[in-house]
Amino acid sequence: MKLLKKINNNFALAEDSKGEKVIVEGRGVGFQKMPCELTDLSIISRTYYGFNSETIRLIQTVNPKILQIADQIYNEAVDQIPAELNANLPFTLADHLEFCIERMNKKIQLKMPLIYELESSYPLEKKLAERTLQRVEEQLDIRLPESEKAGIALNLINAELSVKTSNTQQEEELIDGCTRIIEAYLHHPIYRKSFNYTRFATHLQYLLRRMNQQPPQNVSYSLYQTIKERYAPICEVVSAMAVYLEASGYPIGEEEKFYLILHVQRLCDRERCAQPTV
């Protein structure tokens, strides 16, 4: 491996054996006289591909302690989340944390409406977000608002969804099929480039991956019945989606139906779509 240019004391721009540009991380790697051939690869702790100039800027400007916290959370996420993660997550998470601290110092508060949704749909990411707030307080003596859990958790979720997997094409086809079912029942087209639809598609993709990794579970019978009665027309939509997904190899349990009802109802409300007549 050839070291090309120092980024900071612990990061450097390098070239691997195939001639591809990479960022390497290692304690004191930036002290090497560059350019040079690095023969002792044991000093490299991690290698980053697919970076850009913004990544280099982050490494050079972000508080090293924040980057260290982000790296710690990344390592915990790798161990706990049953999905491949984008290796550049430490940089994007560090940038987000620095922005959180900057907002807090300027007394700028943002509403995070996803907090309660994350508690039910993304328990692992929510737990790691709580751990992140704890580490920031312990290592930086800064207490971020609890509402920041949502933004941190979304960084983790985005790191999962940005990784291309062998199932991505099938997932996209299933999401498209489910969307067509919703449109057919509503007699109303859904604008697929809207933020609301993107959120819905993200939730559906997460459900598909979770269903592929663990068997369907059941929610409280009384709670499920209450939701079915309250959103009866949407229940018909979800039932059709369930038949379609099961035929594609994704058996749906009551838990998945429960959350799908909520997500479809929210999509219709936000897009101001007419509910189907049943």
Coordinates of C-alpha atoms in Angstrom, one line a residue:
M1 CA 0.0 0.0 0.0
K2 CA 1.2 3.5 -0.9
L3 CA 0.6 6.4 1.4
L4 CA -0.1 9.5 -0.7
K5 CA -1.0 12.4 1.6
K6 CA -1.5 13.2 5.2
I7 CA -5.1 14.1 6.3
N8 CA -4.4 14.4 10.0
N9 CA -2.3 12.5 12.5
N10 CA -4.4 9.3 12.3
F11 CA -5.7 9.4 8.8
A12 CA -4.1 9.5 5.4
L13 CA -5.0 9.3 1.7
A14 CA -3.5 6.1 0.2
E15 CA -3.6 3.8 -2.8
D16 CA -4.2 0.1 -2.5
S17 CA -2.6 -2.7 -4.5
K18 CA -5.2 -2.3 -7.3
G19 CA -4.5 1.4 -7.6
E20 CA -7.7 2.5 -6.0
K21 CA -7.7 5.6 -3.8
V22 CA -8.6 4.9 -0.2
I23 CA -8.5 6.6 3.2
V24 CA -6.6 4.7 5.8
E25 CA -7.0 5.0 9.6
G26 CA -4.3 4.1 12.1
R27 CA -2.7 5.6 15.2
G28 CA 0.0 7.9 14.1
V29 CA -0.2 7.0 10.4
G30 CA -0.1 10.7 9.5
F31 CA 3.4 11.0 10.8
Q32 CA 4.8 8.9 8.0
K33 CA 6.9 10.8 5.4
M34 CA 4.7 10.8 2.3
P35 CA 4.5 9.7 -0.4
C36 CA 5.9 6.4 0.7
E37 CA 5.3 2.6 0.6
L38 CA 3.8 1.2 3.7
T39 CA 5.1 -2.2 4.4
D40 CA 3.8 -2.7 7.9
L41 CA 0.0 -2.9 7.3
S42 CA -0.6 -3.8 11.0
I43 CA -0.7 -0.1 11.8
I44 CA -3.8 0.3 9.7
S45 CA -6.9 -0.2 11.7
R46 CA -9.5 0.5 9.1
T47 CA -9.7 1.3 5.3
Y48 CA -12.5 3.5 3.8
Y49 CA -13.6 3.2 0.1
G50 CA -16.1 5.3 -1.7
F51 CA -15.2 8.6 0.0
N52 CA -15.3 12.1 -1.4
S53 CA -13.8 15.5 -0.7
E54 CA -16.4 16.1 2.0
T55 CA -15.2 13.0 3.9
I56 CA -11.7 14.4 3.9
R57 CA -13.0 17.8 5.1
L58 CA -14.8 16.2 7.9
I59 CA -11.8 14.3 9.1
Q60 CA -9.8 17.5 9.1
T61 CA -12.3 19.7 10.8
V62 CA -14.5 17.7 13.1
N63 CA -13.6 17.5 16.8
P64 CA -11.5 14.3 17.1
K65 CA -13.3 13.4 20.3
I66 CA -16.6 13.5 18.4
L67 CA -15.2 11.3 15.6
Q68 CA -14.0 8.9 18.3
I69 CA -17.5 8.6 19.7
A70 CA -19.0 8.1 16.3
D71 CA -16.4 5.4 15.7
Q72 CA -17.3 3.7 18.9
I73 CA -21.0 3.7 18.0
Y74 CA -20.2 2.3 14.6
N75 CA -18.4 -0.6 16.1
E76 CA -21.4 -1.3 18.5
A77 CA -23.8 -1.0 15.5
V78 CA -21.8 -3.5 13.5
D79 CA -22.1 -6.0 16.4
Q80 CA -25.8 -5.4 17.1
I81 CA -27.6 -4.5 13.9
P82 CA -28.3 -7.6 11.7
A83 CA -27.4 -5.8 8.4
E84 CA -24.4 -4.6 6.6
L85 CA -23.5 -0.9 7.4
N86 CA -21.9 1.7 5.2
A87 CA -18.3 1.9 6.4
N88 CA -18.4 5.7 6.1
L89 CA -21.0 5.9 8.9
P90 CA -18.5 7.2 11.5
F91 CA -18.0 10.4 9.4
T92 CA -21.6 11.1 8.7
L93 CA -22.5 10.4 12.3
A94 CA -19.7 12.6 13.6
D95 CA -20.9 15.5 11.3
H96 CA -24.4 15.1 12.6
L97 CA -23.3 15.1 16.2
E98 CA -21.2 18.2 15.7
F99 CA -24.2 19.9 14.1
C100 CA -26.4 18.8 17.1
I101 CA -23.9 20.4 19.5
E102 CA -23.7 23.6 17.4
R103 CA -27.6 23.9 17.4
M104 CA -27.7 23.4 21.1
N105 CA -25.1 26.1 21.7
K106 CA -27.1 28.5 19.6
K107 CA -30.3 27.5 21.4
I108 CA -31.9 26.2 18.2
Q109 CA -34.4 23.4 18.9
L110 CA -35.8 21.2 16.1
K111 CA -39.0 19.1 16.5
M112 CA -38.3 15.4 15.9
P113 CA -41.7 13.8 15.2
L114 CA -40.2 10.4 14.6
I115 CA -39.2 9.6 18.2
Y116 CA -42.2 7.4 19.1
E117 CA -42.2 5.7 15.7
L118 CA -38.6 4.8 16.1
E119 CA -39.3 3.3 19.5
S120 CA -41.6 0.7 17.9
S121 CA -40.1 0.2 14.4
Y122 CA -36.4 0.6 15.0
P123 CA -35.6 -0.6 18.6
L124 CA -31.9 -1.5 17.9
E125 CA -31.2 1.9 16.3
K126 CA -33.1 3.7 19.1
K127 CA -31.0 1.9 21.7
L128 CA -27.8 2.9 19.9
A129 CA -29.0 6.5 19.6
E130 CA -29.5 6.5 23.4
R131 CA -26.0 5.1 23.9
T132 CA -24.7 7.9 21.6
L133 CA -26.2 10.6 23.8
Q134 CA -24.8 8.8 26.9
R135 CA -21.2 8.7 25.4
V136 CA -21.5 12.4 24.4
E137 CA -22.3 13.3 28.0
E138 CA -19.6 11.1 29.5
Q139 CA -16.8 12.0 27.1
L140 CA -17.6 15.6 26.2
D141 CA -19.6 16.7 29.3
I142 CA -22.4 17.9 26.9
R143 CA -26.0 16.8 27.5
L144 CA -27.9 16.8 24.2
P145 CA -31.7 16.9 24.2
E146 CA -33.5 13.5 24.2
S147 CA -35.2 14.6 20.9
E148 CA -31.8 14.2 19.2
K149 CA -32.3 10.4 19.4
A150 CA -34.4 10.5 16.3
G151 CA -31.8 12.2 14.1
I152 CA -29.1 9.9 15.4
A153 CA -31.2 6.8 14.8
L154 CA -32.0 7.9 11.3
N155 CA -28.3 8.2 10.5
L156 CA -27.9 4.6 11.5
I157 CA -31.0 3.5 9.4
N158 CA -29.7 5.4 6.4
A159 CA -26.3 3.7 6.7
E160 CA -28.2 0.4 6.5
L161 CA -30.3 1.3 3.5
S162 CA -27.4 2.9 1.5
V163 CA -25.6 -0.4 1.3
K164 CA -26.4 -2.4 -1.9
T165 CA -27.4 -6.0 -1.2
S166 CA -28.3 -8.9 -3.4
N167 CA -32.0 -8.4 -2.3
T168 CA -32.2 -4.7 -3.2
Q169 CA -33.8 -5.2 -6.7
Q170 CA -36.4 -7.6 -5.2
E171 CA -37.1 -5.2 -2.4
E172 CA -37.6 -2.3 -4.9
E173 CA -40.0 -4.5 -7.0
L174 CA -42.0 -5.5 -3.9
I175 CA -42.2 -1.8 -2.7
D176 CA -43.4 -0.8 -6.2
G177 CA -46.0 -3.6 -6.2
C178 CA -47.3 -2.5 -2.8
T179 CA -47.5 1.1 -3.9
R180 CA -49.5 0.1 -6.9
I181 CA -51.9 -1.8 -4.6
I182 CA -52.4 1.3 -2.5
E183 CA -53.0 3.5 -5.6
A184 CA -55.5 1.0 -7.0
Y185 CA -57.5 1.0 -3.7
L186 CA -57.3 4.8 -3.4
H187 CA -58.0 5.5 -7.1
H188 CA -55.3 8.2 -6.6
P189 CA -51.7 8.3 -7.8
I190 CA -49.0 8.7 -5.2
Y191 CA -46.2 11.2 -5.9
R192 CA -43.1 9.0 -5.4
K193 CA -40.6 11.7 -5.1
S194 CA -42.2 13.3 -2.1
F195 CA -40.6 13.1 1.3
N196 CA -43.7 11.4 2.7
Y197 CA -43.5 8.6 0.2
T198 CA -39.7 8.2 0.7
R199 CA -40.3 7.7 4.4
F200 CA -43.0 5.2 3.7
A201 CA -40.8 3.3 1.3
T202 CA -38.0 3.3 3.8
H203 CA -40.2 1.8 6.5
L204 CA -41.5 -0.8 4.1
Q205 CA -37.9 -1.7 3.1
Y206 CA -37.0 -2.0 6.8
L207 CA -40.0 -4.3 7.4
L208 CA -39.0 -6.5 4.4
R209 CA -35.5 -6.9 5.7
R210 CA -36.6 -7.6 9.3
M211 CA -39.2 -10.2 8.0
N212 CA -36.4 -11.8 6.1
Q213 CA -34.2 -12.1 9.2
Q214 CA -36.7 -13.2 11.9
P215 CA -40.1 -15.0 11.9
P216 CA -43.4 -12.9 12.2
Q217 CA -44.5 -12.0 15.7
N218 CA -47.8 -11.0 17.2
V219 CA -48.8 -7.8 18.8
S220 CA -51.5 -7.4 21.4
Y221 CA -54.8 -8.9 20.1
S222 CA -56.9 -6.1 21.5
L223 CA -54.6 -3.4 20.2
Y224 CA -54.6 -5.0 16.7
Q225 CA -58.4 -5.2 16.7
T226 CA -58.7 -1.6 17.8
I227 CA -56.4 -0.5 14.9
K228 CA -58.3 -2.7 12.4
E229 CA -61.6 -1.1 13.5
R230 CA -60.3 2.4 13.5
Y231 CA -58.7 2.1 10.1
A232 CA -61.0 -0.4 8.4
P233 CA -60.6 0.9 4.8
I234 CA -56.8 0.9 5.2
C235 CA -57.0 -2.6 6.6
E236 CA -58.4 -3.8 3.3
V237 CA -55.4 -2.3 1.5
V238 CA -52.9 -3.9 3.9
S239 CA -54.7 -7.3 3.5
A240 CA -54.1 -7.1 -0.3
M241 CA -50.5 -6.1 0.3
A242 CA -50.1 -9.1 2.6
V243 CA -51.4 -11.6 0.0
Y244 CA -49.0 -10.1 -2.6
L245 CA -46.0 -10.2 -0.2
E246 CA -46.8 -13.7 1.0
A247 CA -46.9 -14.9 -2.6
S248 CA -43.5 -13.4 -3.0
G249 CA -42.0 -15.3 -0.1
Y250 CA -42.6 -12.8 2.7
P251 CA -45.2 -14.2 5.1
I252 CA -46.8 -11.4 7.1
G253 CA -47.7 -11.7 10.8
E254 CA -50.0 -9.5 12.8
E255 CA -47.1 -7.3 14.0
E256 CA -46.1 -6.4 10.4
K257 CA -49.8 -5.8 9.4
F258 CA -50.1 -3.6 12.5
Y259 CA -47.3 -1.3 11.4
L260 CA -48.2 -1.4 7.8
I261 CA -51.7 -0.1 8.6
L262 CA -50.1 2.8 10.5
H263 CA -47.6 3.6 7.7
V264 CA -50.2 3.4 4.9
Q265 CA -52.7 5.5 6.9
R266 CA -50.0 8.1 7.5
L267 CA -49.0 8.1 3.9
C268 CA -52.6 8.7 2.8
D269 CA -53.1 11.4 5.4
R270 CA -49.9 13.3 4.5
E271 CA -50.5 13.0 0.8
R272 CA -54.2 13.9 1.3
C273 CA -55.2 10.9 -0.7
A274 CA -58.9 9.8 -0.5
Q275 CA -59.5 6.7 1.5
P276 CA -61.0 3.7 -0.5
T277 CA -64.7 3.0 -0.4
V278 CA -65.4 -0.5 0.9

